[in-house]
């Protein structure tokens, strides 16, 4: 039985089209037109790498400044603690300023301030100048380049894959550490600390035009939807009163239990990473006869595995319960710190390498699940709330950066600091487990009749 058709022989109706023209081939779309959000994430990644030079230098300055000026390690640690505290306290205000003035402007100004503060240190002769330049200026600039920057970019440009993107952008700082730590330690060893400070200033300045020309504030600026979004999202109007909004969000968050648990666990995270290992590992290893370049290279290796661990943590966060991930991360970190005093020696040996690899995998693996919990609990205000949680991270780091130097002056070693930090990590693991999951009904918007 034959079928007839009104179409003319050879017409378009008669020719089969296995792929409807209204549906472009998915593989071709992905190959030829990656979403602009990934480009923005790439620019953000490179920007954080370029700005990471200032994160690599404090631990390398303690011994050179102590030897040249005779300043105590407690005094030098005080400047580092101001830097770390401002890094955290500035972050929530920076997130609000990005809503008011845009990401590009805030980040470009922040990089310029970092360059100014680092560059001026080459002329300092008194401790108050170290507190002003490296503590105040670099602290304020670095705070505006904190993880709130990554959180803002992720929230604006991505609806899907937020955990993975957060892990990638968090790993950027570790990648910068990997690049700059060996270089800066070699400069300090061969040419003194001043050329290293100038290198940090130049690295920050080099990133400014990159940010200004390539970074975009919102998907609507280039006429695209956020990655994974079903609908186009208009660019919101600038939010006035950045400081007022930041404080208002904090006043609401402090009335909730999860905020204090998140802030407490993240304070211990900062104490056991930036405040402890990043600031005091190199001088502690040097106390045991290890060359500064070797100790700095070990920190750089931490940066290698930090990249792997943070990206993996972002992938896990998209699939597993964030509270349990945090508990595991803190528990394992605490155990590793208890063993560290037995591993320090003049030479690098396999157990120390195992510690470095393990600590690198765990270094900032806490960030993706912490940010995911902030999103779950605080919705649209999550970037600012995370900024305040990050402030607690840096306050914890600042306290240990200062107290670690004081302990070294008082006891002649860092052993007590390692043990106390390990115990605090065990407390953080327990705190993470008691964070309550927000009910789904509370997370849904209420319909208005």
Short mmCIF file of C-alpha atoms in Angstrom, two decimals, residues 80 196 362:
data_model
loop_
_atom_site.label_atom_id
_atom_site.label_comp_id
_atom_site.label_asym_id
_atom_site.label_seq_id
_atom_site.Cartn_x
_atom_site.Cartn_y
_atom_site.Cartn_z
CA UNK A 80 50.15 40.07 60.28
CA UNK A 196 60.01 40.54 47.39
CA UNK A 362 42.17 19.69 53.54
#
